[in-house]
Amino acid sequence: MEWLHDFEWRRPIYFRQPNFRERLRQQTAYREQLPALRDEYRAGVPMLPLSRCPYCQTLNYLSFDHYGLDGLWWRSDERWRNGAQQQLCPHFWTLSGAVKLAEAVAIVPFRSAPGPEVPFVVPSALREHPLQVVISQIQVGAHTAYPIAYFSETKPLTLANPFPEWSTEWAVWVQEHNRYEWARAPYLLFKEQADFDLAPWMAQGRVAWIAPGDPSFTLQQQVQTCPYLDLPGDQEFVLITNGIVSSINQKL
Ligand SMILES: [Zn+2]
């Protein structure tokens, strides 16, 4: 994939090289295969129960690559998710998330934006609309991931400052009748939008949680017993580029 991008951008340079014709032939062949490869990957991304709706109690199944951060699902500049197959209740709004990274991160030729290491909410969104947030936990290869799902009882709704969907550079949300909308939402600005102090939101009934490994995905709201408060981990928003982990602050 990266090879194709590189070839497109630097075509005038490659043009002068003796193997240009061969490269061009290969590129054409890859280009033809690309839509099929894309469809194959999207179709193969697992559909997993990630969250439960606080309004109608439906378990929501989302397209999610839990095999590792090296899956294209995690790629931040393109969206490799199988939206059509998702089983969402009418209240599902968007998916955010965090990932506690294990020691080693796979080297893959794309950029991912898995979030900070600990769960957070976006206060501006919670103040603007009566959204409900549900935090859960799932293993992604060797890493521990925290899906943070947003639900809304009323739709359509619009946010003044849309925030990025998990590991992408777009805000993507689901309006009434499963209608998707999106907007550019730079990941680099995410830090200013995040609040890691979850307890007050939980006490107000705005954030619920599902215990790690709970097969029943039971929604809970007690602050005292919540396993997602004060977790060890960095609050920096992380980018992984070709296997190198950096914080967005380093990029600014
Ligand atoms: Zn629902």
Short mmCIF file of C-alpha atoms and ligand atoms in Angstrom, two decimals:
data_model
loop_
_atom_site.label_atom_id
_atom_site.label_comp_id
_atom_site.label_asym_id
_atom_site.label_seq_id
_atom_site.Cartn_x
_atom_site.Cartn_y
_atom_site.Cartn_z
CA MET A 1 0.00 0.00 0.00
CA GLU A 2 2.69 2.44 1.04
CA TRP A 3 4.68 1.48 -2.00
CA LEU A 4 1.77 2.58 -4.17
CA HIS A 5 1.52 5.98 -2.46
CA ASP A 6 5.27 6.47 -2.77
CA PHE A 7 5.17 5.58 -6.43
CA GLU A 8 2.31 7.99 -7.10
CA TRP A 9 4.03 10.89 -5.39
CA ARG A 10 7.48 10.36 -6.81
CA ARG A 11 6.52 9.23 -10.27
CA PRO A 12 8.57 11.94 -12.02
CA ILE A 13 11.67 10.62 -10.22
CA TYR A 14 10.95 6.97 -10.92
CA PHE A 15 10.27 7.88 -14.54
CA ARG A 16 13.98 8.37 -15.10
CA GLN A 17 14.90 4.98 -13.68
CA PRO A 18 15.43 2.00 -15.97
CA ASN A 19 12.84 -0.18 -14.25
CA PHE A 20 10.09 2.42 -14.56
CA ARG A 21 8.03 0.37 -17.03
CA GLU A 22 8.14 -2.67 -14.78
CA ARG A 23 7.12 -0.58 -11.76
CA LEU A 24 4.29 1.00 -13.72
CA ARG A 25 3.06 -2.45 -14.76
CA GLN A 26 3.18 -3.64 -11.12
CA GLN A 27 1.41 -0.53 -9.92
CA THR A 28 -1.39 -1.02 -12.42
CA ALA A 29 -1.74 -4.64 -11.32
CA TYR A 30 -1.84 -3.68 -7.61
CA ARG A 31 -4.30 -0.87 -8.31
CA GLU A 32 -6.65 -3.34 -9.92
CA GLN A 33 -6.43 -5.64 -6.92
CA LEU A 34 -6.82 -2.90 -4.34
CA PRO A 35 -10.63 -2.65 -4.15
CA ALA A 36 -10.86 -6.43 -3.76
CA LEU A 37 -8.18 -6.43 -1.02
CA ARG A 38 -9.96 -3.61 0.77
CA ASP A 39 -13.28 -5.45 0.64
CA GLU A 40 -11.61 -8.67 1.80
CA TYR A 41 -10.02 -6.97 4.82
CA ARG A 42 -13.20 -5.13 5.74
CA ALA A 43 -15.23 -8.31 5.47
CA GLY A 44 -12.68 -10.14 7.64
CA VAL A 45 -12.57 -7.58 10.47
CA PRO A 46 -14.36 -9.21 13.41
CA MET A 47 -17.75 -7.95 14.52
CA LEU A 48 -17.49 -7.89 18.32
CA PRO A 49 -19.74 -6.95 21.22
CA LEU A 50 -18.04 -3.83 22.56
CA SER A 51 -20.67 -1.95 24.50
CA ARG A 52 -24.22 -1.92 25.85
CA CYS A 53 -26.69 0.90 25.35
CA PRO A 54 -27.80 2.62 28.58
CA TYR A 55 -31.14 3.57 26.99
CA CYS A 56 -32.41 0.32 25.47
CA GLN A 57 -29.90 -2.16 26.98
CA THR A 58 -28.98 -3.55 23.54
CA LEU A 59 -25.54 -5.07 23.19
CA ASN A 60 -23.84 -3.26 20.28
CA TYR A 61 -21.58 -5.21 17.90
CA LEU A 62 -18.92 -3.18 16.12
CA SER A 63 -16.35 -3.77 13.42
CA PHE A 64 -13.14 -4.02 15.46
CA ASP A 65 -9.69 -5.48 14.78
CA HIS A 66 -8.67 -7.00 18.12
CA TYR A 67 -5.81 -9.08 16.68
CA GLY A 68 -3.34 -6.21 17.02
CA LEU A 69 -2.61 -2.56 16.30
CA ASP A 70 -0.99 -3.69 13.05
CA GLY A 71 -4.45 -4.21 11.53
CA LEU A 72 -5.60 -1.59 9.01
CA TRP A 73 -8.62 -0.86 11.22
CA TRP A 74 -6.19 1.19 13.32
CA ARG A 75 -4.88 3.23 10.40
CA SER A 76 -5.66 6.88 11.11
CA ASP A 77 -5.69 8.44 7.62
CA GLU A 78 -8.07 5.95 6.01
CA ARG A 79 -11.16 4.31 7.41
CA TRP A 80 -10.99 0.51 7.18
CA ARG A 81 -14.14 -0.39 9.07
CA ASN A 82 -17.07 -2.47 8.08
CA GLY A 83 -19.88 -0.10 8.98
CA ALA A 84 -22.55 -1.92 7.03
CA GLN A 85 -22.33 -5.11 9.10
CA GLN A 86 -22.36 -3.44 12.50
CA GLN A 87 -25.25 -4.24 14.82
CA LEU A 88 -26.04 -0.93 16.43
CA CYS A 89 -29.04 0.12 18.47
CA PRO A 90 -30.78 3.37 17.41
CA HIS A 91 -28.98 5.30 20.17
CA PHE A 92 -25.36 4.49 19.27
CA TRP A 93 -23.58 7.74 18.43
CA THR A 94 -19.83 7.20 18.11
CA LEU A 95 -16.87 5.13 19.30
CA SER A 96 -13.88 6.64 21.05
CA GLY A 97 -11.19 4.78 22.96
CA ALA A 98 -7.86 4.44 24.71
CA VAL A 99 -5.11 1.79 24.58
CA LYS A 100 -2.59 0.81 27.28
CA LEU A 101 0.35 -0.22 25.14
CA ALA A 102 2.36 -3.34 25.85
CA GLU A 103 6.15 -3.12 25.59
CA ALA A 104 6.52 -3.99 21.93
CA VAL A 105 4.54 -2.30 19.14
CA ALA A 106 4.46 -3.97 15.73
CA ILE A 107 6.24 -2.15 12.90
CA VAL A 108 3.70 -1.52 10.16
CA PRO A 109 3.89 0.99 7.30
CA PHE A 110 1.07 3.27 8.42
CA ARG A 111 0.13 5.65 11.19
CA SER A 112 -2.32 4.81 13.94
CA ALA A 113 -3.78 7.04 16.63
CA PRO A 114 -4.89 4.69 19.41
CA GLY A 115 -5.44 7.47 21.98
CA PRO A 116 -4.01 7.88 25.47
CA GLU A 117 -3.30 4.90 27.74
CA VAL A 118 -6.23 5.55 30.06
CA PRO A 119 -9.94 6.22 29.40
CA PHE A 120 -11.28 9.76 29.07
CA VAL A 121 -14.41 11.65 28.07
CA VAL A 122 -15.00 14.76 25.95
CA PRO A 123 -16.65 17.27 28.34
CA SER A 124 -17.72 19.75 25.65
CA ALA A 125 -19.85 17.02 24.04
CA LEU A 126 -21.36 15.96 27.37
CA ARG A 127 -22.22 19.56 28.25
CA GLU A 128 -23.73 20.28 24.86
CA HIS A 129 -26.03 17.25 24.70
CA PRO A 130 -27.35 14.68 27.18
CA LEU A 131 -25.06 11.97 25.76
CA GLN A 132 -24.28 8.85 27.77
CA VAL A 133 -20.85 7.24 27.77
CA VAL A 134 -20.02 3.57 28.38
CA ILE A 135 -16.46 2.38 29.05
CA SER A 136 -15.45 -1.24 28.61
CA GLN A 137 -12.25 -3.22 28.12
CA ILE A 138 -10.97 -5.58 25.42
CA GLN A 139 -7.60 -7.11 24.60
CA VAL A 140 -6.02 -6.02 21.29
CA GLY A 141 -3.15 -8.45 20.76
CA ALA A 142 -0.84 -7.81 23.72
CA HIS A 143 -2.38 -4.39 24.39
CA THR A 144 -5.27 -3.50 26.69
CA ALA A 145 -7.88 -1.38 24.96
CA TYR A 146 -10.76 0.65 26.40
CA PRO A 147 -13.71 1.20 24.06
CA ILE A 148 -15.52 4.43 25.01
CA ALA A 149 -18.94 4.41 23.36
CA TYR A 150 -21.26 7.43 23.18
CA PHE A 151 -25.04 7.01 23.02
CA SER A 152 -27.82 9.54 22.48
CA GLU A 153 -31.54 9.16 23.10
CA THR A 154 -32.37 11.98 20.71
CA LYS A 155 -31.19 12.29 17.13
CA PRO A 156 -30.22 13.98 14.96
CA LEU A 157 -27.75 16.03 16.93
CA THR A 158 -24.75 18.10 16.02
CA LEU A 159 -21.67 18.93 18.05
CA ALA A 160 -20.04 22.35 17.85
CA ASN A 161 -16.65 20.63 18.10
CA PRO A 162 -16.77 17.09 16.73
CA PHE A 163 -14.02 14.88 18.17
CA PRO A 164 -12.13 12.06 16.42
CA GLU A 165 -13.49 8.56 16.21
CA TRP A 166 -11.16 5.95 17.73
CA SER A 167 -7.83 5.90 15.88
CA THR A 168 -8.96 8.05 12.97
CA GLU A 169 -8.60 11.69 12.02
CA TRP A 170 -12.31 12.10 11.43
CA ALA A 171 -15.31 12.51 13.64
CA VAL A 172 -17.80 9.88 12.48
CA TRP A 173 -21.21 9.59 14.09
CA VAL A 174 -24.48 7.78 13.51
CA GLN A 175 -27.66 9.80 13.16
CA GLU A 176 -31.22 8.48 13.05
CA HIS A 177 -31.98 5.51 10.75
CA ASN A 178 -28.32 4.43 10.84
CA ARG A 179 -27.31 7.47 8.80
CA TYR A 180 -23.60 8.23 9.07
CA GLU A 181 -22.14 11.74 9.16
CA TRP A 182 -18.53 12.79 9.42
CA ALA A 183 -16.24 15.80 9.65
CA ARG A 184 -12.51 16.37 9.81
CA ALA A 185 -11.42 16.26 13.45
CA PRO A 186 -7.67 16.68 13.84
CA TYR A 187 -6.26 14.21 16.34
CA LEU A 188 -3.60 16.79 17.22
CA LEU A 189 -6.24 18.95 18.91
CA PHE A 190 -7.69 16.08 20.90
CA LYS A 191 -5.77 16.71 24.11
CA GLU A 192 -7.57 19.99 24.77
CA GLN A 193 -10.92 18.21 24.46
CA ALA A 194 -10.27 15.38 26.93
CA ASP A 195 -11.11 14.96 30.62
CA PHE A 196 -9.55 12.04 32.51
CA ASP A 197 -11.33 12.73 35.77
CA LEU A 198 -14.18 10.31 35.22
CA ALA A 199 -15.57 10.03 38.77
CA PRO A 200 -17.60 13.28 38.73
CA TRP A 201 -19.19 12.33 35.39
CA MET A 202 -19.98 8.88 36.77
CA ALA A 203 -21.51 10.38 39.92
CA GLN A 204 -23.76 12.51 37.68
CA GLY A 205 -24.91 9.36 35.88
CA ARG A 206 -23.31 10.36 32.57
CA VAL A 207 -20.67 7.61 32.43
CA ALA A 208 -21.34 3.90 32.97
CA TRP A 209 -18.94 0.97 32.76
CA ILE A 210 -18.77 -2.74 32.00
CA ALA A 211 -16.34 -4.80 34.09
CA PRO A 212 -13.34 -6.23 32.21
CA GLY A 213 -14.11 -9.75 31.02
CA ASP A 214 -17.77 -9.64 32.10
CA PRO A 215 -19.46 -12.02 29.64
CA SER A 216 -22.88 -10.51 30.40
CA PHE A 217 -21.69 -6.95 29.58
CA THR A 218 -23.68 -5.68 32.57
CA LEU A 219 -23.82 -1.88 32.83
CA GLN A 220 -22.63 -0.54 36.16
CA GLN A 221 -22.55 2.97 37.57
CA GLN A 222 -20.95 2.80 41.01
CA VAL A 223 -17.97 5.10 41.36
CA GLN A 224 -16.46 3.17 44.29
CA THR A 225 -16.14 -0.14 42.45
CA CYS A 226 -15.24 1.22 39.00
CA PRO A 227 -12.05 -0.43 37.72
CA TYR A 228 -11.38 2.35 35.17
CA LEU A 229 -10.62 5.16 37.64
CA ASP A 230 -7.05 6.13 38.47
CA LEU A 231 -5.56 3.53 36.17
CA PRO A 232 -1.80 3.68 35.76
CA GLY A 233 -0.90 4.97 32.32
CA ASP A 234 0.00 8.02 30.32
CA GLN A 235 -2.60 10.66 29.48
CA GLU A 236 -0.68 11.72 26.39
CA PHE A 237 -2.43 11.12 23.07
CA VAL A 238 -0.22 8.75 21.16
CA LEU A 239 0.66 8.33 17.50
CA ILE A 240 2.33 5.20 16.21
CA THR A 241 4.18 5.71 12.93
CA ASN A 242 6.03 2.77 11.42
CA GLY A 243 6.26 1.18 14.88
CA ILE A 244 7.56 4.34 16.57
CA VAL A 245 5.45 5.66 19.43
CA SER A 246 5.28 9.42 19.92
CA SER A 247 2.99 11.79 21.76
CA ILE A 248 1.04 14.43 19.83
CA ASN A 249 2.84 17.09 21.86
CA GLN A 250 6.12 16.04 20.29
CA LYS A 251 4.56 16.58 16.88
CA LEU A 252 3.38 20.12 17.56
ZN ZN B 1 -30.05 1.85 22.45
#
